[in-house]
PDB file of C-alpha atoms in Angstrom:
ATOM      1  CA  MET A   1     -27.742  18.009  33.615  1.00  0.00           C
ATOM      2  CA  ARG A   2     -28.278  19.019  29.981  1.00  0.00           C
ATOM      3  CA  THR A   3     -24.616  19.969  29.647  1.00  0.00           C
ATOM      4  CA  ILE A   4     -23.567  16.492  30.742  1.00  0.00           C
ATOM      5  CA  MET A   5     -25.936  14.878  28.226  1.00  0.00           C
ATOM      6  CA  LYS A   6     -24.633  17.124  25.426  1.00  0.00           C
ATOM      7  CA  LEU A   7     -21.069  16.257  26.368  1.00  0.00           C
ATOM      8  CA  LYS A   8     -21.873  12.518  26.384  1.00  0.00           C
ATOM      9  CA  ASN A   9     -23.526  12.793  22.965  1.00  0.00           C
ATOM     10  CA  LEU A  10     -20.567  14.738  21.577  1.00  0.00           C
ATOM     11  CA  LEU A  11     -18.107  12.170  22.922  1.00  0.00           C
ATOM     12  CA  MET A  12     -20.214   9.315  21.500  1.00  0.00           C
ATOM     13  CA  ILE A  13     -20.291  10.932  18.050  1.00  0.00           C
ATOM     14  CA  MET A  14     -16.525  11.543  18.138  1.00  0.00           C
ATOM     15  CA  ALA A  15     -15.852   7.939  19.190  1.00  0.00           C
ATOM     16  CA  MET A  16     -18.059   6.589  16.394  1.00  0.00           C
ATOM     17  CA  GLY A  17     -16.261   8.821  13.892  1.00  0.00           C
ATOM     18  CA  LEU A  18     -12.889   7.478  15.012  1.00  0.00           C
ATOM     19  CA  VAL A  19     -14.090   3.882  14.713  1.00  0.00           C
ATOM     20  CA  VAL A  20     -15.435   4.497  11.202  1.00  0.00           C
ATOM     21  CA  ALA A  21     -12.197   6.218  10.157  1.00  0.00           C
ATOM     22  CA  PHE A  22     -10.092   3.380  11.573  1.00  0.00           C
ATOM     23  CA  VAL A  23     -12.132   0.606   9.951  1.00  0.00           C
ATOM     24  CA  THR A  24     -12.255   2.421   6.619  1.00  0.00           C
ATOM     25  CA  SER A  25      -8.530   3.128   6.502  1.00  0.00           C
ATOM     26  CA  CYS A  26      -7.572  -0.423   7.458  1.00  0.00           C
ATOM     27  CA  GLY A  27      -9.962  -2.156   5.096  1.00  0.00           C
ATOM     28  CA  ALA A  28      -9.248  -0.023   2.050  1.00  0.00           C
ATOM     29  CA  ASP A  29      -5.524  -0.661   2.040  1.00  0.00           C
ATOM     30  CA  ASN A  30      -5.597  -4.419   2.651  1.00  0.00           C
ATOM     31  CA  THR A  31      -6.516  -5.355  -0.897  1.00  0.00           C
ATOM     32  CA  PRO A  32      -3.969  -6.182  -3.589  1.00  0.00           C
ATOM     33  CA  ALA A  33      -5.011  -3.025  -5.491  1.00  0.00           C
ATOM     34  CA  GLY A  34      -4.763  -0.910  -2.332  1.00  0.00           C
ATOM     35  CA  VAL A  35      -1.320  -2.291  -1.503  1.00  0.00           C
ATOM     36  CA  THR A  36      -0.197  -1.646  -5.094  1.00  0.00           C
ATOM     37  CA  LYS A  37      -1.150   2.016  -4.729  1.00  0.00           C
ATOM     38  CA  GLN A  38       0.664   2.199  -1.376  1.00  0.00           C
ATOM     39  CA  ILE A  39       3.797   0.686  -2.923  1.00  0.00           C
ATOM     40  CA  ILE A  40       3.717   3.183  -5.805  1.00  0.00           C
ATOM     41  CA  LYS A  41       3.250   6.054  -3.341  1.00  0.00           C
ATOM     42  CA  TYR A  42       6.104   4.916  -1.102  1.00  0.00           C
ATOM     43  CA  THR A  43       8.550   4.365  -3.947  1.00  0.00           C
ATOM     44  CA  SER A  44       7.592   7.707  -5.537  1.00  0.00           C
ATOM     45  CA  ASN A  45       8.255   9.471  -2.238  1.00  0.00           C
ATOM     46  CA  GLY A  46      11.477   7.567  -1.575  1.00  0.00           C
ATOM     47  CA  ASP A  47       9.980   5.972   1.568  1.00  0.00           C
ATOM     48  CA  TYR A  48      11.723   2.630   1.097  1.00  0.00           C
ATOM     49  CA  ASP A  49      11.420   1.630   4.765  1.00  0.00           C
ATOM     50  CA  SER A  50       7.613   1.661   4.456  1.00  0.00           C
ATOM     51  CA  TYR A  51       7.750   0.036   1.017  1.00  0.00           C
ATOM     52  CA  VAL A  52       9.712  -3.023   2.153  1.00  0.00           C
ATOM     53  CA  LYS A  53       7.213  -3.625   4.985  1.00  0.00           C
ATOM     54  CA  LEU A  54       4.748  -4.536   2.227  1.00  0.00           C
ATOM     55  CA  MET A  55       7.040  -7.256   0.836  1.00  0.00           C
ATOM     56  CA  ASN A  56       6.862 -10.939   1.754  1.00  0.00           C
ATOM     57  CA  MET A  57      10.384 -11.446   3.104  1.00  0.00           C
ATOM     58  CA  SER A  58      12.235 -11.696   6.397  1.00  0.00           C
ATOM     59  CA  ASP A  59      13.045  -8.597   8.457  1.00  0.00           C
ATOM     60  CA  GLU A  60      16.728  -8.985   7.611  1.00  0.00           C
ATOM     61  CA  GLU A  61      15.965  -9.161   3.879  1.00  0.00           C
ATOM     62  CA  ARG A  62      13.690  -6.113   4.203  1.00  0.00           C
ATOM     63  CA  GLN A  63      16.431  -4.092   5.864  1.00  0.00           C
ATOM     64  CA  LYS A  64      18.961  -5.006   3.156  1.00  0.00           C
ATOM     65  CA  ALA A  65      16.461  -4.249   0.390  1.00  0.00           C
ATOM     66  CA  ALA A  66      15.647  -0.809   1.846  1.00  0.00           C
ATOM     67  CA  GLU A  67      19.345   0.051   2.133  1.00  0.00           C
ATOM     68  CA  GLN A  68      20.001  -1.022  -1.465  1.00  0.00           C
ATOM     69  CA  MET A  69      17.046   1.014  -2.754  1.00  0.00           C
ATOM     70  CA  LYS A  70      18.190   4.114  -0.856  1.00  0.00           C
ATOM     71  CA  LYS A  71      21.688   3.808  -2.351  1.00  0.00           C
ATOM     72  CA  ALA A  72      20.346   3.234  -5.864  1.00  0.00           C
ATOM     73  CA  SER A  73      17.947   6.162  -5.550  1.00  0.00           C
ATOM     74  CA  ALA A  74      20.664   8.514  -4.315  1.00  0.00           C
ATOM     75  CA  SER A  75      22.944   7.658  -7.230  1.00  0.00           C
ATOM     76  CA  SER A  76      20.271   7.731  -9.947  1.00  0.00           C
ATOM     77  CA  GLY A  77      19.586  11.463  -9.770  1.00  0.00           C
ATOM     78  CA  GLU A  78      16.224  13.112 -10.300  1.00  0.00           C
ATOM     79  CA  ARG A  79      13.321  10.893 -11.364  1.00  0.00           C
ATOM     80  CA  ASP A  80      10.117  11.626 -13.218  1.00  0.00           C
ATOM     81  CA  ALA A  81       7.411  11.956 -10.536  1.00  0.00           C
ATOM     82  CA  VAL A  82       4.320   9.747 -10.687  1.00  0.00           C
ATOM     83  CA  LYS A  83       1.166  11.742 -11.392  1.00  0.00           C
ATOM     84  CA  ASP A  84      -1.371   8.897 -11.366  1.00  0.00           C
ATOM     85  CA  CYS A  85      -1.640   5.159 -10.740  1.00  0.00           C
ATOM     86  CA  GLU A  86      -4.537   3.395 -12.437  1.00  0.00           C
ATOM     87  CA  ILE A  87      -5.423  -0.187 -11.499  1.00  0.00           C
ATOM     88  CA  VAL A  88      -6.094  -1.939 -14.814  1.00  0.00           C
ATOM     89  CA  ASP A  89      -6.943  -5.408 -13.500  1.00  0.00           C
ATOM     90  CA  GLU A  90      -6.985  -7.280 -10.195  1.00  0.00           C
ATOM     91  CA  GLU A  91      -7.207 -11.081 -10.092  1.00  0.00           C
ATOM     92  CA  ILE A  92      -7.602 -12.580  -6.612  1.00  0.00           C
ATOM     93  CA  ASP A  93      -7.533 -16.283  -5.778  1.00  0.00           C
ATOM     94  CA  GLU A  94      -8.553 -16.259  -2.106  1.00  0.00           C
ATOM     95  CA  GLU A  95      -8.305 -20.038  -1.834  1.00  0.00           C
ATOM     96  CA  ALA A  96      -4.661 -20.062  -2.974  1.00  0.00           C
ATOM     97  CA  GLY A  97      -3.895 -16.757  -1.246  1.00  0.00           C
ATOM     98  CA  ILE A  98      -2.421 -15.254  -4.404  1.00  0.00           C
ATOM     99  CA  ALA A  99      -3.341 -12.148  -6.386  1.00  0.00           C
ATOM    100  CA  HIS A 100      -2.099 -10.372  -9.495  1.00  0.00           C
ATOM    101  CA  VAL A 101      -2.549  -6.658 -10.110  1.00  0.00           C
ATOM    102  CA  ARG A 102      -1.884  -4.940 -13.414  1.00  0.00           C
ATOM    103  CA  TYR A 103      -1.456  -1.165 -13.236  1.00  0.00           C
ATOM    104  CA  LYS A 104      -0.616   1.815 -15.391  1.00  0.00           C
ATOM    105  CA  LEU A 105       1.516   4.698 -14.171  1.00  0.00           C
ATOM    106  CA  THR A 106       1.305   8.170 -15.660  1.00  0.00           C
ATOM    107  CA  TYR A 107       4.235  10.451 -14.923  1.00  0.00           C
ATOM    108  CA  LYS A 108       4.203  14.242 -14.706  1.00  0.00           C
ATOM    109  CA  SER A 109       6.209  14.358 -17.954  1.00  0.00           C
ATOM    110  CA  GLY A 110       3.354  12.546 -19.702  1.00  0.00           C
ATOM    111  CA  ASN A 111       5.232   9.246 -20.034  1.00  0.00           C
ATOM    112  CA  GLU A 112       3.297   6.094 -19.205  1.00  0.00           C
ATOM    113  CA  GLN A 113       4.390   2.700 -17.925  1.00  0.00           C
ATOM    114  CA  ASP A 114       2.505  -0.558 -17.459  1.00  0.00           C
ATOM    115  CA  GLY A 115       3.379  -2.976 -14.699  1.00  0.00           C
ATOM    116  CA  GLU A 116       2.231  -6.005 -12.760  1.00  0.00           C
ATOM    117  CA  MET A 117       2.647  -7.112  -9.167  1.00  0.00           C
ATOM    118  CA  THR A 118       2.013 -10.476  -7.558  1.00  0.00           C
ATOM    119  CA  PHE A 119       0.813 -10.729  -3.960  1.00  0.00           C
ATOM    120  CA  GLU A 120       0.573 -13.449  -1.334  1.00  0.00           C
ATOM    121  CA  LYS A 121      -1.799 -13.362   1.617  1.00  0.00           C
ATOM    122  CA  VAL A 122       0.236 -13.773   4.807  1.00  0.00           C
ATOM    123  CA  ASP A 123      -1.470 -13.638   8.209  1.00  0.00           C
ATOM    124  CA  GLY A 124      -4.467 -11.870   6.683  1.00  0.00           C
ATOM    125  CA  LYS A 125      -2.385  -9.213   4.892  1.00  0.00           C
ATOM    126  CA  TRP A 126      -1.582  -8.936   1.187  1.00  0.00           C
ATOM    127  CA  LEU A 127       2.185  -8.669   0.718  1.00  0.00           C
ATOM    128  CA  MET A 128       4.099  -8.279  -2.525  1.00  0.00           C
ATOM    129  CA  SER A 129       5.616 -11.551  -3.649  1.00  0.00           C
ATOM    130  CA  GLU A 130       8.866 -12.064  -5.485  1.00  0.00           C
ATOM    131  CA  ARG A 131       7.414 -14.915  -7.489  1.00  0.00           C
ATOM    132  CA  GLY A 132       5.580 -14.076 -10.671  1.00  0.00           C
ATOM    133  CA  ARG A 133       2.828 -15.816 -12.581  1.00  0.00           C
TER     134      ARG A 133
END
């Protein structure tokens, strides 16, 4: 009887841990700043298929964009790897469903680059927009 109770408690703790991990991972990435960091990670790793899924465009446009990025990346040679991505500022207008994120990239070579991304909220998800400020 005690073994069954211990097993039930263990299963309950494991299930709660999975729920917490799932909720935390989903919530953390669905902010404009979180999506910016995902985009930087995907482009740094050459994962253009995942990157274009975070863009506000049709599936056909996404496929074309990923193919173009893969070709451009293959022909450009070796790139300076991103060491760090710092979010400088995040402006969110929930009512309009638009956000702007300013970021600073630091490369392994020591070079730095500032950038900005604009996002639109589509079906509850923040997606990178092609329109600027």
